[in-house]
Amino acid sequence: MANTASVVQRIETLREQINDHNYHYYVLDDPRIPDAEYDRLFRELQALEAEHPDLVAPDSPTQRVGANVETTFDEVVHRLPMLSLDNAFSEDELRDFDRRVKDRLKKDGPIEYVCEPKLDGLAVSLHYEKGVLTRAATRGDGYAGEDITANIRTIPSVPLGLRGEGFPELVEVRGEVYMPLAGFAALNSRLSDRGEKTFVNPRNAAAGSLRQKNPKVTARRPLELCAYSVAVLDEQDLPDNHWDCLKLVQQWGFRINSEMRKALGADECLEAYRALMEKRQQLPYDIDGIVFKVNDFALQRALGFVSRAPRWAIAQKFPAQEELTVIEGVEFQVGRTGAVTPVARLHPVFVGGVTVSNATLHNMDEIERLDVRIGDTVFVRRAGDVIPQVVKVLTERRPENAQIIQRPTHCPVCGSDVVQIEGEAVARCSGGLYCAAQRKEAIKHYASRKALDIEGLGDKWIDILVEKGMVNTVADLYHLTRDDLKSLDRMGNKSADNLVSAIASSRHPVLWRFIYALGIREVGEATAKALASHFGSLEAISEASEEALQAVPDVGPIVAGHVRSFFDQAHNQEIIDALKSAGVEWQSEVITASERPLNGETWVLTGSLSEMTRDEAKVRLEALGAKVASSVSKKTTCVVAGEAAGSKLTKAESLGVKIMEEADFVKFLASHGVAEGASE
Ligand code: 5U1
């Protein structure tokens, strides 16, 4: 492009388009163009700016990639101090806070509060002059922090320039920089693959990423910013309440929290607290509590501050998800597929709302990576229903007699050799069905709720039946008599009768449940369903080549290899034959293509889902027969709306299309038996 006027024009158009796409992608979570198209626009802008360096502007979207400068973290004095928050640790403390607010304001009626999740990240302050980001700083001691502008600029959800018009000349936006859980897991797995130190939690990962001297490193870290307050540093006016201010900040291009809500009085605040606590584990980021802020700025001013905290806000904390405890021992457990997993026996500790006395150590590589020993004091993390994990060792507290944990060479249950395939982190007992642990686990899986759902056949009975030699394989279950069962300690007549009839009525499962129940490695419910639906019969699956198996949605080379090797092993075929002889008949026809419950329906997924990726959701819907489309129309049957769903949700609302929130979608999948992926 020779003509400078047209270059300037083109550069401006590209910047506008790219900023707009960034806003939809990073702030609204609702991308409007494919990645390839975005990349083309971006490269075109980069090329034009390279040809015309005098036209490069600091707020150009190309300028966030991470400049080759060394961050010096100079001291920055905050023009307005960055306050801290008082905490409430109980419902009574929250009610006391509300009472103090009302007393000070001499108000009888309920106060309007804004309730916001308290993200577990780092508070930052961002200055915009004439709409352009000029300075970013950490909170530091509240009065002075560090200049982190170069690093902050690399975060895609931080606007380099404010959107729209009419924003104040000089404005400060504050918020939390955090690392979403998925990004944290991916970062730790990358670091661990490279043999580098991993981060204990997303907060530390966010802090470590912001403290990088080289902004190019920060640019590769999955950081996000959520804005939670704004202060105007000149004379211009903002709305007269916090809620409207945040909505305005969103229009300027900032991500604000989609869980934010208003509450009238302490009772509604406590309701919001309980609702958020319930939702905590489904959120795609860590939160450590909820913040309540008096909404009306006039009332905030009247309340003022005490020492370094505002009197108009309080954080009600959730139970801690990390605590310190001591490793008292390590045992090795053997799973259904022989995986030998080290489990730490802990001095009991209250964490994540429950008392925890065991934590997984995953595998020997993890033990070596953490350098964990018996006697060590460790950080234990329990987030939601996830198995508690040991995430860090406090080596400075290591006692002299701390014991190194040895790699097991023999299975602790059957004594067979423990083998480790090269490139795999998991060590496995080589005993197969000779190993009682593997037999027990296979039977537990077969009888479990999501498989053949044999009521009354709990883990303890299975342990006893295997230990007494009464059951060796799942097929033996069908030969148990009332008298056999009655011979067991604490098994009454009625329980024995019930169990015999529960086992008998498990003889006619639908095909996918039977496939799932076989316990093939990496074949969870969704894959079992997809296999059943694709092949229609067990014989066809058992004869399919790896290539043919890979034609099934959700089946890649690894799963195909596991399925093939399962059916290639003679003892598995023997068990299937024994099940047939015992009268077990699976009903192939139930999930054939024509009878899939969502046949003929078109579904759309929008927003981000916290319990599964969109691809996983798609596979599950397709396994039920639905077509998954990328845009909403009158023909759409249902729209699944995840967090921060944007224009597709709005369109569905305007067309009167059915909308399902993620929690209901998960329940819906569960009711159709496609809720979870593979195990082990
Ligand atoms: N969501 C949210 N987090 N947070 C932290 N709002 C919020 N406000 C804060 C802090 C420290 O402080 C202001 C109330 C002063």
XYZ file of C-alpha atoms and ligand atoms in Angstrom:
695
model
C 0.000 0.000 0.000
C 1.885 3.055 -1.227
C -0.514 5.806 -0.289
C 0.068 6.838 3.362
C -3.492 8.048 3.898
C -4.870 4.687 2.904
C -2.243 2.913 5.065
C -3.290 4.991 8.064
C -6.912 4.201 7.285
C -6.245 0.471 6.892
C -4.196 0.328 10.107
C -7.002 2.033 11.975
C -9.622 -0.327 10.573
C -7.519 -3.366 11.443
C -6.936 -2.125 14.995
C -10.639 -1.510 15.466
C -11.552 -4.929 14.116
C -8.915 -6.735 16.154
C -9.845 -4.872 19.350
C -13.453 -5.747 18.716
C -12.644 -9.417 18.230
C -10.473 -9.363 21.364
C -13.367 -7.892 23.319
C -15.731 -10.614 22.158
C -13.176 -13.343 22.725
C -11.592 -12.318 26.036
C -14.230 -10.220 27.759
C -17.510 -11.727 26.547
C -16.164 -15.264 25.886
C -18.022 -15.276 22.613
C -15.634 -15.377 19.640
C -17.081 -14.014 16.410
C -14.534 -15.216 13.849
C -12.404 -18.344 13.498
C -8.840 -18.181 14.857
C -7.362 -18.404 11.357
C -9.239 -15.300 10.230
C -8.140 -13.433 13.358
C -4.523 -14.442 12.714
C -4.739 -13.090 9.157
C -5.940 -9.681 10.377
C -3.275 -9.632 13.064
C -0.458 -10.506 10.669
C -1.633 -7.884 8.201
C -1.487 -5.233 10.932
C 1.944 -6.424 12.073
C 3.245 -6.235 8.504
C 1.890 -2.721 7.973
C 3.369 -1.521 11.255
C 6.712 -3.092 10.380
C 6.697 -1.188 7.087
C 5.629 2.046 8.798
C 7.195 2.086 12.286
C 6.195 5.733 12.733
C 2.556 4.577 12.746
C 2.991 2.153 15.675
C 0.861 3.279 18.642
C 1.191 2.070 22.245
C -2.441 0.939 22.289
C -2.136 -1.059 19.076
C -3.104 -4.705 19.700
C 0.271 -5.767 18.296
C 1.982 -4.102 21.222
C 0.970 -6.644 23.862
C 2.921 -9.638 22.565
C 5.683 -8.960 25.070
C 8.280 -6.412 24.188
C 11.954 -7.302 24.497
C 12.502 -5.071 27.495
C 13.618 -5.986 30.951
C 10.952 -5.198 33.551
C 12.556 -3.202 36.343
C 9.610 -3.119 38.743
C 10.231 0.519 39.731
C 8.375 1.803 42.746
C 5.014 3.439 42.060
C 3.228 5.533 44.673
C -0.546 5.063 44.435
C -2.449 8.309 43.962
C -5.256 6.789 46.005
C -4.163 4.093 48.480
C -5.143 0.527 47.562
C -7.114 -0.503 50.601
C -7.423 -3.922 52.072
C -10.653 -5.590 53.125
C -11.887 -6.608 56.551
C -12.888 -10.254 56.773
C -15.947 -11.982 58.189
C -15.493 -15.634 59.073
C -19.059 -16.439 60.121
C -22.658 -15.475 59.477
C -22.711 -13.599 62.799
C -19.708 -11.506 61.780
C -21.437 -10.583 58.524
C -24.598 -9.601 60.417
C -22.456 -7.511 62.817
C -20.957 -5.721 59.801
C -24.411 -4.952 58.384
C -25.559 -3.694 61.789
C -22.516 -1.388 62.061
C -23.251 0.003 58.575
C -26.883 0.691 59.474
C -25.998 2.209 62.859
C -23.441 4.564 61.331
C -25.832 5.601 58.597
C -28.716 5.781 61.104
C -30.815 3.689 58.723
C -33.507 1.212 59.675
C -34.300 -0.227 56.274
C -32.122 -2.807 54.471
C -28.931 -1.640 52.753
C -28.292 -2.504 49.116
C -25.025 -4.400 48.655
C -23.167 -5.624 45.594
C -21.876 -9.179 46.075
C -18.810 -10.210 44.073
C -16.728 -13.371 44.144
C -13.349 -12.699 45.744
C -10.916 -13.983 43.159
C -7.760 -15.591 44.470
C -5.201 -13.594 42.549
C -3.303 -10.320 42.786
C -4.784 -6.845 43.057
C -3.529 -4.416 40.423
C -4.131 -0.791 39.544
C -4.305 0.374 35.914
C -4.085 4.005 34.822
C -5.653 5.190 31.585
C -4.905 8.607 30.206
C -7.170 9.764 27.396
C -8.247 6.144 27.124
C -4.743 4.675 26.736
C -3.166 2.357 29.304
C -0.192 4.259 30.670
C 0.731 2.505 33.886
C 0.007 -0.684 35.789
C 1.100 -1.351 39.348
C 0.877 -4.049 41.996
C -0.811 -3.265 45.287
C 2.408 -3.540 47.291
C 1.808 -2.240 50.820
C -1.284 -0.340 49.677
C 0.564 2.986 49.415
C 3.295 2.053 46.953
C 3.587 -0.912 44.616
C 5.735 -1.962 41.666
C 5.463 -0.844 38.081
C 4.401 -3.918 36.085
C 3.139 -2.114 32.982
C 5.187 -4.159 30.500
C 3.881 -7.434 31.932
C 0.278 -6.308 32.334
C 0.167 -5.255 28.688
C 0.622 -8.889 27.670
C -2.668 -9.982 29.280
C -5.276 -10.240 26.525
C -8.235 -9.235 28.720
C -6.515 -5.969 29.723
C -7.622 -3.272 27.262
C -4.646 -1.289 25.980
C -7.147 1.364 24.970
C -10.624 1.934 26.353
C -13.563 1.181 24.068
C -16.227 3.687 23.178
C -16.276 7.365 23.975
C -16.916 9.664 26.892
C -14.567 8.010 29.361
C -12.748 10.274 31.827
C -9.413 11.852 30.813
C -7.616 10.163 33.687
C -9.071 7.072 35.236
C -7.832 4.249 37.432
C -9.347 0.790 37.137
C -8.577 -1.809 39.763
C -9.028 -5.491 39.594
C -7.566 -8.914 40.183
C -5.109 -10.682 37.910
C -5.697 -14.424 38.180
C -4.953 -17.655 36.404
C -7.976 -19.803 35.448
C -7.769 -23.400 36.677
C -7.507 -24.944 33.207
C -4.608 -22.657 32.293
C -2.951 -23.396 35.629
C -3.175 -27.153 35.071
C -1.803 -26.813 31.537
C 1.051 -24.558 32.709
C 2.017 -26.942 35.520
C 1.927 -29.888 33.182
C 4.186 -28.037 30.697
C 6.606 -27.106 33.497
C 6.584 -30.628 34.861
C 7.226 -32.132 31.384
C 10.276 -29.897 31.124
C 11.419 -30.966 34.602
C 10.892 -27.433 35.937
C 9.397 -26.424 39.254
C 5.607 -26.317 39.249
C 3.394 -23.829 41.077
C 1.524 -24.770 44.238
C -1.721 -23.035 43.271
C -3.146 -20.670 40.639
C -2.487 -17.641 42.833
C 1.222 -18.367 43.109
C 1.315 -19.080 39.402
C -0.290 -15.702 38.679
C 2.114 -13.935 41.043
C 5.134 -15.736 39.589
C 4.012 -14.887 36.067
C 3.529 -11.199 36.823
C 6.954 -11.045 38.442
C 8.795 -12.240 35.337
C 11.573 -9.914 34.276
C 10.936 -10.799 30.647
C 7.427 -9.838 29.473
C 7.675 -12.465 26.723
C 7.483 -15.119 29.453
C 4.459 -13.400 31.026
C 2.834 -13.287 27.594
C 2.885 -17.107 27.468
C 1.166 -17.436 30.847
C -2.637 -17.819 30.817
C -3.455 -14.753 32.913
C -6.716 -12.838 33.027
C -7.908 -9.637 34.603
C -11.268 -9.057 36.248
C -12.092 -5.431 37.087
C -13.772 -4.657 40.407
C -13.510 -0.935 40.986
C -12.892 2.371 39.290
C -11.718 5.741 40.498
C -11.661 8.916 38.466
C -8.556 10.964 38.993
C -9.913 14.180 37.514
C -13.128 16.095 37.941
C -15.324 14.020 35.665
C -18.378 12.217 37.005
C -19.056 8.520 37.191
C -22.413 6.871 37.983
C -23.440 7.308 41.613
C -23.241 3.627 42.521
C -20.810 0.732 42.319
C -23.023 -1.570 40.229
C -23.524 0.931 37.408
C -19.829 1.793 37.520
C -18.876 -1.825 36.917
C -21.332 -2.062 34.024
C -19.697 1.057 32.572
C -16.240 -0.416 33.036
C -17.408 -3.474 31.110
C -18.411 -1.209 28.222
C -14.911 0.252 28.291
C -13.636 -3.235 27.512
C -12.990 -4.887 30.876
C -14.044 -8.337 31.943
C -16.226 -8.085 35.075
C -17.381 -11.043 37.097
C -20.495 -12.723 35.743
C -21.436 -14.028 39.206
C -21.853 -10.488 40.551
C -25.295 -9.728 41.998
C -27.133 -7.270 44.213
C -28.483 -8.140 47.667
C -30.819 -6.225 49.940
C -29.827 -6.614 53.586
C -27.792 -9.209 55.468
C -30.179 -12.120 54.761
C -29.823 -11.767 51.010
C -26.042 -11.358 51.392
C -25.911 -14.644 53.277
C -28.046 -16.276 50.601
C -25.554 -15.031 47.993
C -22.705 -16.402 50.134
C -24.296 -19.861 50.325
C -25.178 -19.909 46.617
C -21.630 -18.958 45.626
C -20.153 -21.501 48.012
C -22.282 -24.198 46.268
C -21.087 -23.003 42.895
C -17.470 -22.571 43.944
C -16.247 -25.863 42.537
C -17.881 -25.344 39.157
C -16.214 -21.998 38.594
C -13.271 -22.065 36.192
C -11.117 -20.098 38.662
C -10.278 -20.159 42.380
C -12.146 -17.875 44.743
C -11.577 -17.578 48.461
C -14.739 -15.779 49.494
C -17.333 -13.203 48.582
C -17.044 -9.425 48.876
C -20.031 -7.323 49.953
C -19.914 -3.629 49.097
C -22.456 -0.925 49.928
C -23.718 -0.019 46.464
C -24.493 3.682 46.884
C -21.353 5.872 46.628
C -22.934 8.601 48.805
C -23.374 6.022 51.562
C -19.819 4.740 50.987
C -18.505 8.287 51.477
C -20.589 8.726 54.639
C -19.160 5.500 56.045
C -15.540 6.281 55.210
C -12.563 4.212 56.342
C -11.043 2.770 59.443
C -7.257 2.313 59.417
C -6.617 0.827 55.946
C -9.981 -0.769 55.196
C -13.268 0.750 54.031
C -16.189 0.602 56.447
C -18.500 -0.023 53.473
C -17.086 -3.387 52.356
C -16.259 -6.758 53.846
C -15.022 -10.122 52.542
C -16.718 -13.231 53.874
C -14.205 -16.033 53.571
C -14.791 -19.615 52.409
C -13.094 -22.575 54.113
C -9.404 -22.708 53.170
C -8.508 -25.123 50.375
C -4.913 -25.514 51.502
C -3.482 -26.472 54.868
C -0.253 -27.811 56.344
C 0.045 -31.284 57.784
C 2.566 -34.096 58.280
C 2.998 -37.250 56.164
C 2.792 -40.167 58.584
C 3.263 -42.920 56.007
C 2.869 -43.941 52.378
C 0.956 -46.957 51.089
C 0.671 -48.278 47.559
C -2.826 -49.024 46.237
C -3.509 -51.232 43.238
C -6.310 -50.196 40.882
C -8.491 -52.075 38.378
C -5.922 -51.887 35.606
C -3.026 -52.648 37.937
C -1.949 -49.021 38.344
C 0.093 -48.809 41.535
C -0.656 -45.475 43.196
C 1.167 -44.102 46.221
C -1.215 -42.706 48.817
C 0.034 -40.510 51.648
C -1.371 -41.180 55.103
C -1.648 -37.772 56.706
C -1.971 -36.447 60.173
C -5.708 -35.550 59.941
C -6.266 -31.949 58.909
C -9.375 -29.824 58.234
C -9.133 -28.536 54.674
C -11.690 -27.601 52.001
C -14.477 -28.090 54.567
C -13.681 -31.713 55.581
C -11.139 -33.642 57.646
C -8.612 -35.238 55.348
C -6.308 -38.095 56.317
C -5.229 -39.427 52.885
C -3.893 -37.679 49.819
C -2.832 -39.049 46.482
C 0.806 -38.765 45.468
C -0.076 -39.901 41.906
C 3.077 -41.845 41.013
C 6.746 -42.254 41.842
C 7.823 -39.516 39.450
C 5.615 -37.114 41.371
C 7.154 -38.254 44.679
C 10.601 -37.563 43.254
C 9.547 -34.261 41.738
C 8.101 -33.074 45.052
C 10.993 -34.681 46.954
C 8.497 -35.815 49.555
C 9.509 -38.046 52.468
C 7.712 -39.684 55.360
C 7.820 -37.206 58.265
C 7.715 -34.151 55.996
C 5.426 -31.206 56.595
C 3.473 -30.610 53.398
C 0.858 -28.356 51.821
C -2.326 -30.310 51.191
C -4.879 -28.922 48.753
C -8.464 -30.069 48.556
C -10.615 -28.162 46.093
C -14.201 -29.420 46.010
C -14.674 -33.106 45.461
C -11.264 -33.488 43.877
C -9.058 -36.020 45.678
C -6.782 -34.188 48.139
C -3.307 -33.572 46.748
C 0.097 -32.978 48.274
C 1.318 -29.902 46.432
C 4.481 -28.808 48.197
C 6.993 -29.918 50.807
C 8.327 -27.529 53.418
C 11.878 -28.856 53.336
C 12.947 -26.391 56.022
C 10.725 -28.323 58.443
C 12.095 -31.754 57.457
C 13.000 -33.836 60.545
C 16.358 -35.614 60.587
C 14.748 -39.034 60.532
C 12.553 -38.312 57.488
C 12.290 -41.493 55.412
C 12.837 -41.705 51.664
C 9.965 -43.449 49.840
C 11.196 -46.441 47.821
C 9.830 -47.430 44.415
C 7.865 -50.683 44.841
C 9.375 -53.555 42.869
C 6.600 -56.014 43.748
C 2.836 -55.625 43.992
C 1.909 -55.060 47.645
C -1.173 -57.259 47.158
C -0.103 -60.256 45.043
C 3.690 -59.959 44.971
C 3.896 -59.944 41.149
C 6.537 -57.746 39.531
C 5.697 -54.085 39.208
C 6.507 -52.908 35.692
C 6.731 -49.476 34.197
C 6.384 -49.001 30.466
C 8.877 -46.501 29.118
C 7.348 -43.079 28.702
C 4.456 -43.881 31.076
C 4.403 -42.322 34.536
C 2.240 -45.093 35.970
C 3.775 -48.280 37.351
C 1.567 -51.357 37.086
C 1.259 -54.700 38.831
C 1.887 -57.385 36.212
C -0.397 -59.892 38.015
C -3.534 -59.193 35.945
C -6.487 -61.210 37.230
C -4.115 -63.217 39.438
C -3.949 -60.089 41.576
C -6.786 -59.939 44.107
C -6.680 -56.131 44.116
C -7.293 -55.972 40.380
C -10.044 -58.572 40.604
C -11.759 -56.688 43.409
C -11.559 -53.399 41.546
C -12.857 -54.952 38.322
C -15.864 -56.358 40.189
C -16.474 -53.058 42.016
C -16.478 -51.265 38.698
C -18.841 -53.813 37.107
C -21.311 -53.469 39.997
C -21.026 -49.673 40.301
C -23.958 -47.335 39.835
C -22.893 -46.098 36.409
C -22.199 -49.650 35.188
C -24.607 -52.482 36.049
C -25.780 -50.783 39.238
C -26.071 -53.869 41.459
C -27.715 -52.524 44.571
C -26.431 -53.881 47.873
C -23.144 -55.136 46.405
C -20.952 -52.591 48.127
C -17.151 -52.468 48.156
C -16.933 -54.207 51.532
C -18.924 -57.256 50.370
C -16.836 -57.497 47.220
C -13.629 -57.424 49.301
C -14.971 -60.246 51.474
C -16.277 -62.338 48.552
C -12.910 -62.138 46.758
C -10.867 -62.732 49.914
C -12.944 -65.829 50.725
C -12.447 -67.095 47.171
C -16.224 -67.136 46.535
C -15.958 -64.753 43.592
C -13.002 -64.514 41.251
C -14.505 -62.828 38.229
C -17.669 -60.878 37.552
C -19.225 -64.007 36.033
C -19.011 -65.766 39.424
C -21.460 -63.221 40.865
C -24.291 -64.897 38.947
C -23.633 -68.254 40.634
C -23.880 -66.940 44.196
C -26.790 -68.460 46.075
C -28.783 -67.196 49.026
C -27.021 -69.782 51.217
C -23.576 -68.725 50.004
C -24.335 -65.151 50.990
C -25.989 -66.077 54.275
C -22.763 -67.781 55.310
C -21.078 -64.372 55.448
C -20.786 -62.583 58.787
C -23.419 -59.877 59.246
C -25.363 -60.869 56.100
C -28.989 -61.434 57.122
C -31.631 -63.455 55.244
C -33.287 -60.407 53.799
C -30.040 -58.819 52.618
C -28.978 -62.114 51.036
C -32.323 -62.387 49.202
C -32.147 -58.796 48.052
C -28.606 -59.186 46.801
C -29.339 -62.378 44.885
C -32.266 -60.693 43.177
C -30.288 -57.479 42.477
C -27.558 -59.556 40.819
C -30.162 -61.500 38.824
C -31.851 -58.360 37.582
C -28.553 -57.002 36.250
C -28.631 -59.740 33.578
C -30.097 -57.539 30.835
C -28.072 -54.339 30.568
C -28.158 -52.054 27.551
C -25.091 -52.544 25.384
C -23.239 -49.345 26.308
C -23.558 -50.027 30.022
C -22.194 -53.520 29.508
C -19.228 -52.138 27.527
C -18.577 -49.570 30.239
C -18.887 -52.262 32.924
C -16.121 -54.331 31.292
C -13.675 -51.723 32.594
C -11.630 -51.279 29.419
C -8.926 -48.677 30.043
C -9.969 -45.131 29.132
C -13.468 -46.220 28.117
C -15.828 -44.056 30.133
C -19.567 -43.727 29.727
C -19.453 -41.379 26.746
C -17.001 -43.586 24.845
C -18.984 -46.715 25.684
C -22.088 -45.030 24.372
C -20.330 -43.898 21.211
C -18.971 -47.422 20.598
C -22.370 -49.014 21.168
C -24.071 -46.556 18.917
C -21.496 -46.872 16.139
C -21.128 -50.667 16.059
C -24.492 -51.805 17.404
C -23.172 -55.093 18.861
C -20.417 -56.360 21.133
C -19.271 -58.823 18.479
C -18.691 -56.001 15.994
C -16.668 -54.022 18.554
C -14.632 -57.036 19.577
C -13.737 -57.727 15.946
C -13.061 -54.118 14.890
C -9.538 -53.115 13.896
C -7.870 -50.143 15.581
C -8.553 -48.140 12.432
C -12.227 -49.031 12.432
C -12.434 -48.121 16.122
C -10.933 -44.719 15.431
C -13.837 -43.922 13.124
C -15.959 -43.528 16.267
C -16.257 -39.944 17.561
C -14.290 -39.588 20.825
C -12.012 -42.579 20.041
C -8.388 -41.757 19.294
C -5.416 -44.096 18.782
C -4.816 -44.637 22.508
C -8.379 -45.648 23.315
C -8.580 -47.746 20.136
C -5.393 -49.547 21.245
C -6.854 -50.255 24.699
C -10.112 -51.595 23.235
C -8.271 -53.838 20.797
C -5.884 -55.212 23.386
C -8.777 -55.857 25.812
C -10.538 -58.102 23.310
C -7.261 -59.723 22.211
C -6.650 -61.103 25.687
C -8.002 -64.639 26.007
C -8.983 -64.267 29.657
C -11.245 -61.304 28.874
C -12.988 -63.310 26.159
C -13.366 -66.179 28.648
C -15.078 -63.854 31.123
C -17.451 -62.568 28.449
C -18.292 -66.177 27.488
C -18.812 -67.067 31.146
C -21.171 -64.096 31.524
C -23.150 -65.269 28.508
C -23.361 -68.780 29.969
C -24.582 -67.248 33.247
C -27.484 -65.716 31.318
C -26.180 -62.164 30.889
C -27.607 -60.707 27.693
C -27.003 -57.161 26.585
C -29.623 -55.350 24.625
C -27.857 -54.134 21.524
C -30.856 -52.464 20.006
C -31.416 -49.829 22.707
C -28.849 -47.360 21.514
C -28.916 -47.919 17.808
C -28.720 -44.867 15.592
C -32.480 -44.655 15.069
C -33.300 -44.700 18.752
C -30.901 -42.118 20.075
C -32.993 -39.778 22.220
C -31.799 -36.518 20.625
C -32.043 -37.711 17.025
C -33.142 -34.863 14.766
C -32.376 -32.172 17.347
C -29.906 -29.301 16.871
C -28.034 -27.984 19.908
C -25.710 -24.998 20.296
C -23.010 -24.558 22.955
C -22.042 -21.052 24.058
C -19.968 -19.484 26.833
C -17.353 -21.409 28.739
C -18.279 -24.612 30.518
C -16.544 -25.398 33.774
C -17.137 -29.159 34.028
C -16.036 -30.140 30.543
C -14.667 -28.609 27.390
C -17.022 -27.660 24.600
C -15.566 -30.508 22.546
C -16.434 -32.994 25.277
C -19.946 -31.573 25.518
C -20.269 -31.905 21.737
C -19.178 -35.552 21.754
C -21.701 -36.327 24.472
C -24.544 -34.619 22.676
C -23.624 -36.392 19.457
C -23.542 -39.708 21.295
C -27.191 -39.026 22.156
C -27.968 -38.311 18.518
C -27.988 -34.499 18.509
C -26.403 -32.359 15.831
C -24.241 -29.613 17.368
C -24.301 -26.353 15.411
C -22.222 -23.209 15.816
C -24.974 -20.642 15.376
C -28.467 -20.145 16.750
C -31.528 -20.110 14.512
C -35.253 -20.751 14.826
C -34.483 -24.411 14.171
C -32.191 -24.709 17.214
C -33.650 -27.111 19.768
C -31.658 -25.932 22.758
C -28.778 -23.604 23.655
C -26.437 -24.647 26.470
C -25.227 -21.437 28.103
C -21.946 -21.549 30.010
C -20.265 -18.715 31.852
C -20.223 -15.301 30.155
C -22.376 -16.511 27.277
C -22.784 -13.630 24.853
C -24.603 -12.917 21.622
C -25.729 -16.509 20.958
C -27.542 -16.480 24.272
C -29.138 -13.126 23.475
C -30.246 -14.448 20.098
C -31.683 -17.609 21.657
C -33.624 -15.450 24.107
C -34.988 -13.259 21.341
C -36.031 -16.294 19.256
C -37.582 -18.038 22.246
C -35.216 -21.026 21.867
C -34.912 -23.256 24.932
C -31.868 -22.365 27.090
C -30.158 -24.724 29.491
C -27.631 -23.577 32.088
C -24.539 -25.693 32.661
C -25.720 -27.187 35.965
C -28.936 -28.439 34.319
C -27.005 -29.629 31.274
C -24.725 -31.733 33.487
C -27.798 -33.236 35.183
C -29.378 -33.838 31.788
C -26.284 -35.700 30.562
C -26.162 -37.696 33.773
C -29.798 -38.728 33.353
C -28.855 -40.038 29.892
C -25.773 -41.773 31.200
C -23.170 -39.643 29.432
C -21.987 -37.453 32.279
C -18.372 -38.417 32.792
C -15.334 -39.433 30.871
C -13.063 -42.409 31.250
C -11.377 -43.398 34.461
C -7.874 -44.829 35.150
N -14.212 -8.565 43.952
C -13.439 -7.795 44.719
N -12.280 -8.165 45.215
N -11.823 -7.117 45.913
C -10.663 -6.983 46.626
N -13.721 -6.529 45.084
C -12.719 -6.086 45.833
N -12.515 -4.912 46.442
C -11.390 -4.734 47.153
C -10.439 -5.762 47.261
C -9.202 -5.570 48.070
O -11.141 -3.564 47.799
C -12.046 -2.466 47.765
C -13.343 -2.723 48.457
C -11.346 -1.388 48.487
